[in-house]
PDB file of C-alpha atoms in Angstrom:
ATOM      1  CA  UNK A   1      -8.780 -18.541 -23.986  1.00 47.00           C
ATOM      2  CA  UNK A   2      -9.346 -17.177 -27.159  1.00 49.00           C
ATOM      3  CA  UNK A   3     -10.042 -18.535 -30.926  1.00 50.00           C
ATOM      4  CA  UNK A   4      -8.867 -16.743 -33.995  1.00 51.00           C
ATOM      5  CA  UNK A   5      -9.505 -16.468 -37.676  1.00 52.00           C
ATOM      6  CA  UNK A   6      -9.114 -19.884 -39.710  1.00 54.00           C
ATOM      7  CA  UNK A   7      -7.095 -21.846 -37.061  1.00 60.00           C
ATOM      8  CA  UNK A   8      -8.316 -25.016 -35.890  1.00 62.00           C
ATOM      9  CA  UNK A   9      -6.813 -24.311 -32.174  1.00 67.00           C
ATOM     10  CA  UNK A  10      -7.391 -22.474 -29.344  1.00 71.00           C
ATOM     11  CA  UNK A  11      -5.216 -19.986 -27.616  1.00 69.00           C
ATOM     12  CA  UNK A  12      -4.709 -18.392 -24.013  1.00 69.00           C
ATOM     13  CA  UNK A  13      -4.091 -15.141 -24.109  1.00 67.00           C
ATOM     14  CA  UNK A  14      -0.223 -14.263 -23.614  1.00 71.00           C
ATOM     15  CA  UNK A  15      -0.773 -11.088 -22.406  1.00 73.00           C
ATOM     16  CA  UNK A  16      -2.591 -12.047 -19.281  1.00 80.00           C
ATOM     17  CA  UNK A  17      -0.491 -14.850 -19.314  1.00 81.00           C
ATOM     18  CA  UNK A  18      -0.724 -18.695 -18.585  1.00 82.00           C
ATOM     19  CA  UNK A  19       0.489 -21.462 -16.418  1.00 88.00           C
ATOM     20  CA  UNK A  20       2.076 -24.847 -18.082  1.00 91.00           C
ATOM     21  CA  UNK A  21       2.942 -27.573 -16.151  1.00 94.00           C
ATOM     22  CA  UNK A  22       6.114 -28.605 -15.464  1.00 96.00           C
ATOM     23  CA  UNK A  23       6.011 -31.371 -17.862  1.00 96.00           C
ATOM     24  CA  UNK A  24       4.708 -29.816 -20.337  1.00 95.00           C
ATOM     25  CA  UNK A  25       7.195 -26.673 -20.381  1.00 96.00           C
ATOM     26  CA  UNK A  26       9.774 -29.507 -20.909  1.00 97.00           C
ATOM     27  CA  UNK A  27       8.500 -31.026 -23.622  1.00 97.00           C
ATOM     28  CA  UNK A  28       7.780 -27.464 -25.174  1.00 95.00           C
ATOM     29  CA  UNK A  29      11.604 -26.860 -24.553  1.00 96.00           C
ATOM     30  CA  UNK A  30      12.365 -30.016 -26.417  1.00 97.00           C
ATOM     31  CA  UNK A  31      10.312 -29.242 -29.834  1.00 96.00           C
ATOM     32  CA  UNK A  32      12.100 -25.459 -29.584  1.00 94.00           C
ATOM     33  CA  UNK A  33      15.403 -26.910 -29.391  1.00 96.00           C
ATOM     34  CA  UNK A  34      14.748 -29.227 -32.237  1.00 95.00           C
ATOM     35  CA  UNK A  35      13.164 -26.557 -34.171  1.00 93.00           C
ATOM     36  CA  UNK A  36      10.008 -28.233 -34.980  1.00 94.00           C
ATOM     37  CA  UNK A  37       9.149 -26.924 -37.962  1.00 91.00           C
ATOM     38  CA  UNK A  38       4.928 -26.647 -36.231  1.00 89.00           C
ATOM     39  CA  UNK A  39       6.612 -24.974 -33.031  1.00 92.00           C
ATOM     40  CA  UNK A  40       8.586 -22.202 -34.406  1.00 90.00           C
ATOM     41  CA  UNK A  41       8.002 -19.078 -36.836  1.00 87.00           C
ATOM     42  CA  UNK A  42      10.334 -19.365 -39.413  1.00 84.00           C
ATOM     43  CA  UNK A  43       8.085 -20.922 -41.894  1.00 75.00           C
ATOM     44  CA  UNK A  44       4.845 -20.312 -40.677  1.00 78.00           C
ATOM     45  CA  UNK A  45       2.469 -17.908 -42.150  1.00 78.00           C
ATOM     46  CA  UNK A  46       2.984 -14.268 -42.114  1.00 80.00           C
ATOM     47  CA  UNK A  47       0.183 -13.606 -39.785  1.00 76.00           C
ATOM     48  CA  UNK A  48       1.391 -16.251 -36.832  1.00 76.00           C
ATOM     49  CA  UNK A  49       5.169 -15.376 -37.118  1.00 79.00           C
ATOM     50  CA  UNK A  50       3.760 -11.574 -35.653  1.00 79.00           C
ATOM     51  CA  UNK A  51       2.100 -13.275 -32.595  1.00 81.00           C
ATOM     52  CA  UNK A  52       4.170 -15.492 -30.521  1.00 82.00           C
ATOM     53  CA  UNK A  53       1.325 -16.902 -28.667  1.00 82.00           C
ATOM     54  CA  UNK A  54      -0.692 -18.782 -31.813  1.00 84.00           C
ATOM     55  CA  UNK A  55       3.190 -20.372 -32.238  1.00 87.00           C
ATOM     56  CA  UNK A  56       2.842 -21.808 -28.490  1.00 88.00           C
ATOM     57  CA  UNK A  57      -0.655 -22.714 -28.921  1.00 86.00           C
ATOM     58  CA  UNK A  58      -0.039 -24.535 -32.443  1.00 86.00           C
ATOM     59  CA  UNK A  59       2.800 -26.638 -31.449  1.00 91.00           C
ATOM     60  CA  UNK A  60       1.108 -27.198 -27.955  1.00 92.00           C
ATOM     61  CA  UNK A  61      -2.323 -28.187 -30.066  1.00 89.00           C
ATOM     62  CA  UNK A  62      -0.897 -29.907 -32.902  1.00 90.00           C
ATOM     63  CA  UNK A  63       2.302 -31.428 -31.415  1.00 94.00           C
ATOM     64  CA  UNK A  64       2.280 -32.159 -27.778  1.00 95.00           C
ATOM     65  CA  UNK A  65      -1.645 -32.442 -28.114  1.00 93.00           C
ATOM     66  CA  UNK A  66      -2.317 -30.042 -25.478  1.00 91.00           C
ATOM     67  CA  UNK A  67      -5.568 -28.145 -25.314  1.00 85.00           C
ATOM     68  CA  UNK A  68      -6.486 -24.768 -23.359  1.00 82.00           C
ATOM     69  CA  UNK A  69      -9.202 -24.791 -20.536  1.00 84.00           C
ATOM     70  CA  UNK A  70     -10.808 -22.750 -19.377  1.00 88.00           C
ATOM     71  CA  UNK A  71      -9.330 -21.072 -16.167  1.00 89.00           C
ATOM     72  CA  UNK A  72     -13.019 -19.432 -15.217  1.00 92.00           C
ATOM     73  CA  UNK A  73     -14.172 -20.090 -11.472  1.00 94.00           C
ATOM     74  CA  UNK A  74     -17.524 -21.763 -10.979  1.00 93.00           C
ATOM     75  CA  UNK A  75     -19.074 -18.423 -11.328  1.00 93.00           C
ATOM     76  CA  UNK A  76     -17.727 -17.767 -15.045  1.00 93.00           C
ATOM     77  CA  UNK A  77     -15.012 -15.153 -13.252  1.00 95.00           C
ATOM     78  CA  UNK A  78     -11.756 -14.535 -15.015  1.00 93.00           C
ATOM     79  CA  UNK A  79      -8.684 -15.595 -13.347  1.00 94.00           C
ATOM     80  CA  UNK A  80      -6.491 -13.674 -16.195  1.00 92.00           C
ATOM     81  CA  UNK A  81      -7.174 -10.240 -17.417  1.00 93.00           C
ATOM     82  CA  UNK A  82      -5.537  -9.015 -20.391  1.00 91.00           C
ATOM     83  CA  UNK A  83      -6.248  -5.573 -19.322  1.00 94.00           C
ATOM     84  CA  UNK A  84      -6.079  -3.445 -16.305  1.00 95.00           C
ATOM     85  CA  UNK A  85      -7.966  -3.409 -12.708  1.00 96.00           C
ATOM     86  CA  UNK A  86      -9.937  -0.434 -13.436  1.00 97.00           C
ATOM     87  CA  UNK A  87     -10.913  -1.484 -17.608  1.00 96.00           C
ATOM     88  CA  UNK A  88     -12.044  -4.561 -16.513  1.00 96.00           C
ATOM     89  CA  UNK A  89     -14.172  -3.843 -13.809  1.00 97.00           C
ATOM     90  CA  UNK A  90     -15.910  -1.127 -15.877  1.00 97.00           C
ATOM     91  CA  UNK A  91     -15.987  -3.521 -19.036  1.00 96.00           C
ATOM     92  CA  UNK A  92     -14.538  -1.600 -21.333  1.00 96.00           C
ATOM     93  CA  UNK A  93     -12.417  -3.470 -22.863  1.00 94.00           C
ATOM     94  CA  UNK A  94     -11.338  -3.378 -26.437  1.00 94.00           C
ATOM     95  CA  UNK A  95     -13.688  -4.686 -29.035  1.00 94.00           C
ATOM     96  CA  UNK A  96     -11.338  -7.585 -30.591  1.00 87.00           C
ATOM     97  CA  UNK A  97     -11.426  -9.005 -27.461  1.00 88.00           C
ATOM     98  CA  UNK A  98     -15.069  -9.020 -26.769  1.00 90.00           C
ATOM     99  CA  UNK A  99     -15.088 -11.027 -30.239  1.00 87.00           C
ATOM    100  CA  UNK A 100     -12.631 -13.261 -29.467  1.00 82.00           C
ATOM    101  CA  UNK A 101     -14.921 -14.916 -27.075  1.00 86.00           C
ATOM    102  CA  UNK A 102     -17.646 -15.386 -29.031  1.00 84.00           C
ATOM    103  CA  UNK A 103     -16.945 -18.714 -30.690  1.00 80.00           C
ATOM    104  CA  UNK A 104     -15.763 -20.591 -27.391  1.00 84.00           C
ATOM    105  CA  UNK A 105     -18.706 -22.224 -26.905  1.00 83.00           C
ATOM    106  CA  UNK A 106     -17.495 -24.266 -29.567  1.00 80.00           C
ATOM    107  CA  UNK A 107     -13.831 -24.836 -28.485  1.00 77.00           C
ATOM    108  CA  UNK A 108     -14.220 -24.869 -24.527  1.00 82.00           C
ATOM    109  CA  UNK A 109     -17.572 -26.279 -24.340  1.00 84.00           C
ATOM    110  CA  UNK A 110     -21.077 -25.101 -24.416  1.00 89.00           C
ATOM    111  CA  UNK A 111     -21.644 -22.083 -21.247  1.00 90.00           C
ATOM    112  CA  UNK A 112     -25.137 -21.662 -20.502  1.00 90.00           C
ATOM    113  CA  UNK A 113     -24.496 -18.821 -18.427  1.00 90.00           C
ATOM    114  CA  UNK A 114     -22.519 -16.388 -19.817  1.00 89.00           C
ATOM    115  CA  UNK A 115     -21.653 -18.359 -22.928  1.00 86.00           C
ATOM    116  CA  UNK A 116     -18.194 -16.981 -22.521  1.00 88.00           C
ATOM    117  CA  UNK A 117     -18.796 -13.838 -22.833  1.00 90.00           C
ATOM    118  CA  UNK A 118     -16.815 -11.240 -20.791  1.00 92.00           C
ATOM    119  CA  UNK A 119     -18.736 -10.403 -17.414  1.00 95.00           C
ATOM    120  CA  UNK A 120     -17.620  -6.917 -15.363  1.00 96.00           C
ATOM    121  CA  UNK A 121     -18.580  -5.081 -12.207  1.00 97.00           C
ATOM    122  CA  UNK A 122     -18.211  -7.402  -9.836  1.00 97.00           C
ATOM    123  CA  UNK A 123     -18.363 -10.598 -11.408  1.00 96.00           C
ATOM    124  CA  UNK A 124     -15.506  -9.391 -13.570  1.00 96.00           C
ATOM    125  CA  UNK A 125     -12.751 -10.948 -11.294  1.00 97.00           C
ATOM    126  CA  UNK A 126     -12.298 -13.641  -9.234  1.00 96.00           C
ATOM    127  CA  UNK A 127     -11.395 -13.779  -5.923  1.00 96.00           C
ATOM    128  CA  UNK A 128      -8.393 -16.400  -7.213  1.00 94.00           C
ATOM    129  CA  UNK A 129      -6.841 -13.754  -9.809  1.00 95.00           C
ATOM    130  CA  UNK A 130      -3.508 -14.663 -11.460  1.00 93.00           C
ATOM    131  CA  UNK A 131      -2.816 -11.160 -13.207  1.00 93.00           C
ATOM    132  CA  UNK A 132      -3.805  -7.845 -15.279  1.00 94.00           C
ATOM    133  CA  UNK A 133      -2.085  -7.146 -18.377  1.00 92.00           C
ATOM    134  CA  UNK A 134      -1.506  -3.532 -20.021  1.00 91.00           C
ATOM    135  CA  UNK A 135       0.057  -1.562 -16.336  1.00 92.00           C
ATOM    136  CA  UNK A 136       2.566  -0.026 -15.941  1.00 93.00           C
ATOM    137  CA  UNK A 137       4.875   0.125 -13.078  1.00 93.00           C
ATOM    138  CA  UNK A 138       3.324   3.216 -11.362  1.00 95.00           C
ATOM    139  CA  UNK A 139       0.161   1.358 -11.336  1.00 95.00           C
ATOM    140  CA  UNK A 140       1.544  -1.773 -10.361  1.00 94.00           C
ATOM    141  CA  UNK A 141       3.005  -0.649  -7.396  1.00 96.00           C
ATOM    142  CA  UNK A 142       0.104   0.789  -6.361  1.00 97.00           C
ATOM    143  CA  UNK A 143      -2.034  -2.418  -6.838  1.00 96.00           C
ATOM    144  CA  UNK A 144       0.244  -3.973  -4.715  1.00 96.00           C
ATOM    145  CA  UNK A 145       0.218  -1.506  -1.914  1.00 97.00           C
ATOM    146  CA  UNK A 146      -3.427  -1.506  -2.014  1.00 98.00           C
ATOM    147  CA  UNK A 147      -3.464  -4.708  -1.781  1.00 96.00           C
ATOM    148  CA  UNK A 148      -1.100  -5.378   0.718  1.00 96.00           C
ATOM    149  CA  UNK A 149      -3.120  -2.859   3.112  1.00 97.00           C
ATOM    150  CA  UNK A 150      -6.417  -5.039   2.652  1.00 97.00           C
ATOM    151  CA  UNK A 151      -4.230  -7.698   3.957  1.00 95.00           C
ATOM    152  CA  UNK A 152      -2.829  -5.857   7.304  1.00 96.00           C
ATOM    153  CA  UNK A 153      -6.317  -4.443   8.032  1.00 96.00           C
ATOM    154  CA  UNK A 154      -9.114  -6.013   6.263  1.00 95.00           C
ATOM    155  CA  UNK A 155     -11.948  -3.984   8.190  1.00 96.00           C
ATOM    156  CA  UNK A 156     -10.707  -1.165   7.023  1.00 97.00           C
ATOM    157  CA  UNK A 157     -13.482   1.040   6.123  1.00 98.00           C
ATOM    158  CA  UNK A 158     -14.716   1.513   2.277  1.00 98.00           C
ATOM    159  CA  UNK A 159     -14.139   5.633   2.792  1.00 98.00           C
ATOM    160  CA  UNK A 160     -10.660   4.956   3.803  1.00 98.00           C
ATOM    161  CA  UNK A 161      -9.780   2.663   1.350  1.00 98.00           C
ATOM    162  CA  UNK A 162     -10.597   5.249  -1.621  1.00 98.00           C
ATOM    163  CA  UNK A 163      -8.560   7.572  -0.027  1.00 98.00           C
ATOM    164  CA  UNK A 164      -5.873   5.495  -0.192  1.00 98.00           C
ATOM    165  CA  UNK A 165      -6.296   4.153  -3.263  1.00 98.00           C
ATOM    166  CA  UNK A 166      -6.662   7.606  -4.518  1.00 98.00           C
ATOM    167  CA  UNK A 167      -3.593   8.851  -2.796  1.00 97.00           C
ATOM    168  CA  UNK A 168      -0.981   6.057  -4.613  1.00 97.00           C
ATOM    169  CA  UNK A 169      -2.933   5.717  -7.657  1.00 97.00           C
ATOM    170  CA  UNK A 170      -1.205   7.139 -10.580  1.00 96.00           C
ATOM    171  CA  UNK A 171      -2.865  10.205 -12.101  1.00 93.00           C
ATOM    172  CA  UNK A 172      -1.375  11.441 -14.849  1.00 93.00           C
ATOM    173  CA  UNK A 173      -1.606   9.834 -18.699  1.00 92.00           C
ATOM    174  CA  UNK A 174       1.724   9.531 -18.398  1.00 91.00           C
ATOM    175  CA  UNK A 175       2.512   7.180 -15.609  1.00 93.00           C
ATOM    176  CA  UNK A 176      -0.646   5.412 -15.995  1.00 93.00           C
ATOM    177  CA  UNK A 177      -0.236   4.696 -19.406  1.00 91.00           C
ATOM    178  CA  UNK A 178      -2.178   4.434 -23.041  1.00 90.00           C
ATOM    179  CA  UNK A 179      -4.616   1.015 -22.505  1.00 91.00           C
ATOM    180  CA  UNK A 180      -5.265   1.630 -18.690  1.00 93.00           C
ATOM    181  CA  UNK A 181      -7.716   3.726 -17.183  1.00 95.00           C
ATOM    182  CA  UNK A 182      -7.285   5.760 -14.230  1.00 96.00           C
ATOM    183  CA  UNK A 183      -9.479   5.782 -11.467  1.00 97.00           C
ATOM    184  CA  UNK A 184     -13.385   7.201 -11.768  1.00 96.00           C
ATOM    185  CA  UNK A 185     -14.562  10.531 -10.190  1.00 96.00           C
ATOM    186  CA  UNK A 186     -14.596  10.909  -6.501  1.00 95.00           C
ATOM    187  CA  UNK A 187     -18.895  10.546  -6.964  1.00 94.00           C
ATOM    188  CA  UNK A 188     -18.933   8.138  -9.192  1.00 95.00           C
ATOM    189  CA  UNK A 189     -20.502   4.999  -8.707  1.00 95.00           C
ATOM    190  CA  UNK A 190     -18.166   2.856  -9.966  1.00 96.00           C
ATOM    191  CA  UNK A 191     -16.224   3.119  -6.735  1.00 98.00           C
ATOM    192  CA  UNK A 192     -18.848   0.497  -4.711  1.00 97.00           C
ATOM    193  CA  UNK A 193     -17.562  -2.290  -7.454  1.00 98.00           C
ATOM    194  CA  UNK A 194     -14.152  -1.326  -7.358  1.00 98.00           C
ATOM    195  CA  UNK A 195     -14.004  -1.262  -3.569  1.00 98.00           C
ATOM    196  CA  UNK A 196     -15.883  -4.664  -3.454  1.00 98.00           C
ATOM    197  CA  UNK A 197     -13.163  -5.943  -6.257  1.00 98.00           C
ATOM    198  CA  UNK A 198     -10.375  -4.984  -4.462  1.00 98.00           C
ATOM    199  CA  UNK A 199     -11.356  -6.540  -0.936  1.00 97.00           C
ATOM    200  CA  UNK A 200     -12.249  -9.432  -3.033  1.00 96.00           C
ATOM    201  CA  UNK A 201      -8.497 -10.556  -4.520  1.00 96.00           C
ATOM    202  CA  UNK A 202      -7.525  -9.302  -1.791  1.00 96.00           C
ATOM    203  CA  UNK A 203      -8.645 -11.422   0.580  1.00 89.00           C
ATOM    204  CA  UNK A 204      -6.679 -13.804   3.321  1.00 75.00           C
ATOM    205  CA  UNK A 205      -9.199 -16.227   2.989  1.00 72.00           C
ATOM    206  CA  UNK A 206      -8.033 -17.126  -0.310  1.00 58.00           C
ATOM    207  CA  UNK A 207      -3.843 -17.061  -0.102  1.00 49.00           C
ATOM    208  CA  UNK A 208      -3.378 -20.283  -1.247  1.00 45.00           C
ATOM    209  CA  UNK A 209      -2.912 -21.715  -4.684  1.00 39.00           C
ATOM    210  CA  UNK A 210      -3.250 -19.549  -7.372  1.00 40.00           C
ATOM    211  CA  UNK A 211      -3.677 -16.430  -4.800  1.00 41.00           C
ATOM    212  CA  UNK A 212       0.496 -16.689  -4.354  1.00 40.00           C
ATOM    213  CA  UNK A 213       0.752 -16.105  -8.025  1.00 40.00           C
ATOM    214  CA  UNK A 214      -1.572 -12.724  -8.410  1.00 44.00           C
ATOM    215  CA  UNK A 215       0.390 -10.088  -9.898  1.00 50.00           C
ATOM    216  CA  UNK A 216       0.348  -7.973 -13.077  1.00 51.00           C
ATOM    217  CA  UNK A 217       2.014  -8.094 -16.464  1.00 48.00           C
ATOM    218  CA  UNK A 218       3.234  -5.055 -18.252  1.00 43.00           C
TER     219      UNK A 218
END
Protein backbone atom coordinates (compact mmCIF):
# COMPACT_ATOMS: atom_id res chain seq x y z
CA UNK A 1 0.00 0.00 0.00
CA UNK A 2 1.30 3.13 -0.87
CA UNK A 3 0.16 7.02 -0.65
CA UNK A 4 1.13 9.59 -3.20
CA UNK A 5 1.45 13.29 -3.68
CA UNK A 6 -1.92 15.36 -3.11
CA UNK A 7 -4.40 12.40 -3.39
CA UNK A 8 -6.70 11.77 -0.71
CA UNK A 9 -6.49 7.76 -1.38
CA UNK A 10 -4.43 5.06 -0.93
CA UNK A 11 -2.99 2.70 -3.43
CA UNK A 12 -1.56 -1.00 -3.63
CA UNK A 13 1.12 -1.26 -5.54
CA UNK A 14 0.33 -2.76 -9.16
CA UNK A 15 3.51 -3.97 -9.70
CA UNK A 16 3.56 -6.48 -6.92
CA UNK A 17 0.14 -6.81 -7.60
CA UNK A 18 -3.21 -7.23 -5.61
CA UNK A 19 -6.11 -9.47 -4.97
CA UNK A 20 -9.94 -8.06 -5.37
CA UNK A 21 -12.67 -9.98 -4.50
CA UNK A 22 -14.89 -11.38 -6.67
CA UNK A 23 -17.48 -8.88 -6.03
CA UNK A 24 -15.66 -6.25 -6.17
CA UNK A 25 -13.85 -7.02 -9.66
CA UNK A 26 -17.52 -6.99 -10.86
CA UNK A 27 -18.52 -3.96 -9.80
CA UNK A 28 -15.07 -2.48 -11.05
CA UNK A 29 -16.08 -4.08 -14.48
CA UNK A 30 -19.36 -2.29 -14.30
CA UNK A 31 -17.99 1.49 -13.69
CA UNK A 32 -15.29 0.57 -16.77
CA UNK A 33 -17.97 -0.36 -19.00
CA UNK A 34 -19.95 2.69 -18.18
CA UNK A 35 -16.97 4.80 -18.40
CA UNK A 36 -17.22 6.48 -15.15
CA UNK A 37 -15.83 9.50 -15.69
CA UNK A 38 -13.73 8.87 -11.69
CA UNK A 39 -12.74 5.25 -13.05
CA UNK A 40 -11.12 5.92 -16.27
CA UNK A 41 -8.17 8.24 -17.67
CA UNK A 42 -9.54 10.16 -20.24
CA UNK A 43 -10.15 13.21 -18.26
CA UNK A 44 -8.18 12.81 -15.37
CA UNK A 45 -5.09 14.69 -14.67
CA UNK A 46 -2.00 14.31 -16.63
CA UNK A 47 -0.10 12.73 -13.87
CA UNK A 48 -2.85 9.73 -13.08
CA UNK A 49 -3.65 9.00 -16.81
CA UNK A 50 0.47 7.72 -16.80
CA UNK A 51 -0.22 5.28 -13.87
CA UNK A 52 -2.98 2.89 -14.23
CA UNK A 53 -2.98 1.89 -10.69
CA UNK A 54 -4.01 5.55 -8.94
CA UNK A 55 -7.09 5.08 -11.77
CA UNK A 56 -8.05 1.63 -9.93
CA UNK A 57 -7.44 2.97 -6.60
CA UNK A 58 -9.54 6.33 -7.27
CA UNK A 59 -12.58 4.78 -8.62
CA UNK A 60 -12.19 1.86 -6.03
CA UNK A 61 -11.77 4.82 -3.16
CA UNK A 62 -14.08 7.30 -4.40
CA UNK A 63 -16.71 5.15 -6.19
CA UNK A 64 -17.17 1.69 -4.95
CA UNK A 65 -15.81 3.01 -1.48
CA UNK A 66 -13.21 0.49 -1.23
CA UNK A 67 -10.12 1.04 0.86
CA UNK A 68 -6.57 -0.82 0.75
CA UNK A 69 -5.31 -2.86 3.84
CA UNK A 70 -2.73 -3.70 4.69
CA UNK A 71 -1.65 -7.27 3.51
CA UNK A 72 1.43 -7.36 6.28
CA UNK A 73 1.51 -10.65 8.51
CA UNK A 74 1.42 -10.18 12.26
CA UNK A 75 5.08 -9.65 12.13
CA UNK A 76 4.91 -6.44 9.75
CA UNK A 77 6.25 -9.01 6.74
CA UNK A 78 5.35 -8.16 3.19
CA UNK A 79 3.20 -10.48 1.37
CA UNK A 80 3.88 -8.39 -2.06
CA UNK A 81 7.21 -7.24 -3.20
CA UNK A 82 7.48 -4.85 -5.89
CA UNK A 83 10.96 -5.90 -6.44
CA UNK A 84 12.98 -8.98 -6.71
CA UNK A 85 13.99 -11.99 -4.17
CA UNK A 86 17.47 -10.96 -3.87
CA UNK A 87 16.71 -6.63 -3.63
CA UNK A 88 14.44 -7.22 -1.09
CA UNK A 89 16.13 -9.34 1.15
CA UNK A 90 19.21 -7.06 1.02
CA UNK A 91 16.90 -3.85 1.29
CA UNK A 92 17.91 -2.11 -1.36
CA UNK A 93 15.25 -1.05 -2.82
CA UNK A 94 14.69 2.12 -4.70
CA UNK A 95 14.35 5.30 -2.76
CA UNK A 96 10.65 6.38 -3.99
CA UNK A 97 9.57 3.46 -2.54
CA UNK A 98 11.11 3.71 0.83
CA UNK A 99 9.12 7.19 0.80
CA UNK A 100 6.10 5.95 -0.22
CA UNK A 101 5.69 4.31 3.07
CA UNK A 102 6.29 6.92 5.16
CA UNK A 103 2.89 8.54 5.51
CA UNK A 104 0.87 5.16 6.09
CA UNK A 105 0.64 5.53 9.47
CA UNK A 106 -1.86 7.92 8.59
CA UNK A 107 -3.84 5.98 5.90
CA UNK A 108 -3.50 2.26 7.25
CA UNK A 109 -3.37 3.00 10.81
CA UNK A 110 -0.84 3.89 13.37
CA UNK A 111 2.30 0.79 13.40
CA UNK A 112 4.18 0.92 16.47
CA UNK A 113 6.60 -1.41 15.25
CA UNK A 114 7.91 -0.71 12.15
CA UNK A 115 5.59 2.20 11.44
CA UNK A 116 5.42 0.86 7.94
CA UNK A 117 8.51 1.12 7.08
CA UNK A 118 10.15 -1.50 4.78
CA UNK A 119 11.89 -4.33 6.96
CA UNK A 120 14.69 -6.79 5.05
CA UNK A 121 16.93 -9.71 5.92
CA UNK A 122 14.80 -11.96 7.17
CA UNK A 123 11.88 -10.21 8.23
CA UNK A 124 11.66 -8.91 4.69
CA UNK A 125 9.22 -11.71 3.51
CA UNK A 126 6.70 -13.66 4.75
CA UNK A 127 6.37 -17.07 4.86
CA UNK A 128 2.68 -16.43 3.00
CA UNK A 129 4.29 -14.46 -0.11
CA UNK A 130 1.99 -13.65 -3.06
CA UNK A 131 4.78 -12.34 -5.57
CA UNK A 132 8.09 -10.29 -6.60
CA UNK A 133 7.84 -7.77 -9.18
CA UNK A 134 10.79 -6.54 -11.61
CA UNK A 135 12.13 -10.60 -12.86
CA UNK A 136 12.49 -11.70 -15.59
CA UNK A 137 11.82 -15.06 -16.95
CA UNK A 138 15.36 -16.51 -16.45
CA UNK A 139 15.00 -15.63 -12.91
CA UNK A 140 11.63 -16.74 -12.57
CA UNK A 141 12.20 -20.04 -13.56
CA UNK A 142 14.77 -20.39 -11.37
CA UNK A 143 12.73 -19.21 -8.28
CA UNK A 144 10.48 -21.74 -9.09
CA UNK A 145 12.88 -24.58 -9.39
CA UNK A 146 14.39 -23.57 -6.23
CA UNK A 147 11.52 -23.60 -4.81
CA UNK A 148 10.06 -26.57 -5.96
CA UNK A 149 13.31 -28.52 -4.64
CA UNK A 150 12.69 -27.12 -0.97
CA UNK A 151 9.43 -28.78 -1.44
CA UNK A 152 10.69 -32.47 -2.59
CA UNK A 153 13.47 -32.38 0.05
CA UNK A 154 13.12 -29.88 2.70
CA UNK A 155 16.25 -31.15 4.82
CA UNK A 156 18.22 -30.49 2.26
CA UNK A 157 21.33 -29.06 3.54
CA UNK A 158 22.07 -25.06 3.45
CA UNK A 159 25.60 -25.94 1.36
CA UNK A 160 23.58 -27.75 -1.14
CA UNK A 161 21.01 -25.47 -1.57
CA UNK A 162 23.54 -22.55 -2.68
CA UNK A 163 24.88 -24.73 -5.03
CA UNK A 164 21.86 -25.13 -6.55
CA UNK A 165 20.66 -21.98 -6.40
CA UNK A 166 23.88 -20.87 -7.83
CA UNK A 167 23.82 -23.38 -10.60
CA UNK A 168 20.10 -22.12 -12.17
CA UNK A 169 20.44 -18.67 -11.09
CA UNK A 170 20.85 -16.36 -13.93
CA UNK A 171 24.25 -14.65 -14.14
CA UNK A 172 24.60 -12.44 -16.65
CA UNK A 173 23.03 -8.57 -16.75
CA UNK A 174 21.38 -9.68 -19.46
CA UNK A 175 19.07 -12.43 -18.46
CA UNK A 176 18.76 -11.17 -15.07
CA UNK A 177 17.76 -7.93 -15.99
CA UNK A 178 18.14 -3.92 -15.10
CA UNK A 179 16.08 -3.62 -11.41
CA UNK A 180 17.12 -7.18 -10.14
CA UNK A 181 20.12 -8.14 -8.49
CA UNK A 182 21.94 -11.23 -8.97
CA UNK A 183 23.03 -13.34 -6.36
CA UNK A 184 25.93 -12.16 -3.62
CA UNK A 185 29.52 -13.58 -3.58
CA UNK A 186 30.08 -17.16 -2.78
CA UNK A 187 31.52 -15.61 1.01
CA UNK A 188 29.23 -13.31 1.49
CA UNK A 189 27.06 -13.20 4.29
CA UNK A 190 24.08 -12.44 2.82
CA UNK A 191 23.68 -16.07 1.83
CA UNK A 192 22.50 -17.21 5.72
CA UNK A 193 19.29 -14.72 5.07
CA UNK A 194 18.75 -15.73 1.72
CA UNK A 195 18.95 -19.43 2.51
CA UNK A 196 16.65 -18.87 5.60
CA UNK A 197 14.20 -16.77 3.05
CA UNK A 198 14.01 -19.26 0.67
CA UNK A 199 13.19 -22.33 3.06
CA UNK A 200 10.83 -19.91 4.52
CA UNK A 201 8.17 -19.35 1.34
CA UNK A 202 9.04 -22.30 0.65
CA UNK A 203 7.71 -24.19 3.11
CA UNK A 204 4.88 -27.19 3.08
CA UNK A 205 3.71 -26.09 6.20
CA UNK A 206 2.24 -23.15 4.73
CA UNK A 207 0.56 -24.40 1.09
CA UNK A 208 -2.62 -23.22 1.74
CA UNK A 209 -4.30 -19.94 1.06
CA UNK A 210 -2.34 -17.38 -0.22
CA UNK A 211 0.81 -19.94 -0.50
CA UNK A 212 -1.14 -21.40 -3.92
CA UNK A 213 -0.91 -17.96 -5.32
CA UNK A 214 3.10 -17.20 -4.79
CA UNK A 215 4.60 -16.41 -7.98
CA UNK A 216 6.36 -13.45 -9.62
CA UNK A 217 5.38 -10.59 -11.88
CA UNK A 218 7.53 -9.34 -14.66
Amino acid sequence: DLKDRGNDFAFNSGAAGYILSRVTMKRLGKKWSEKDPECTAENAPAFIQGNPGLVTARCLSHILHVSALDTRDEYGRHRFHAFGLVRVIAGKVDDWYNKKHETLDGVLGVDNVHHHKLQSGTLCCAPRTVSFHYVEGSETRSLFEVRKRLKEEPTISDDELKKFMQKVWPAERKEIGFYAHGLPNDDSTSWENILQVMRMISSNEHIDGLDNMAGVHC
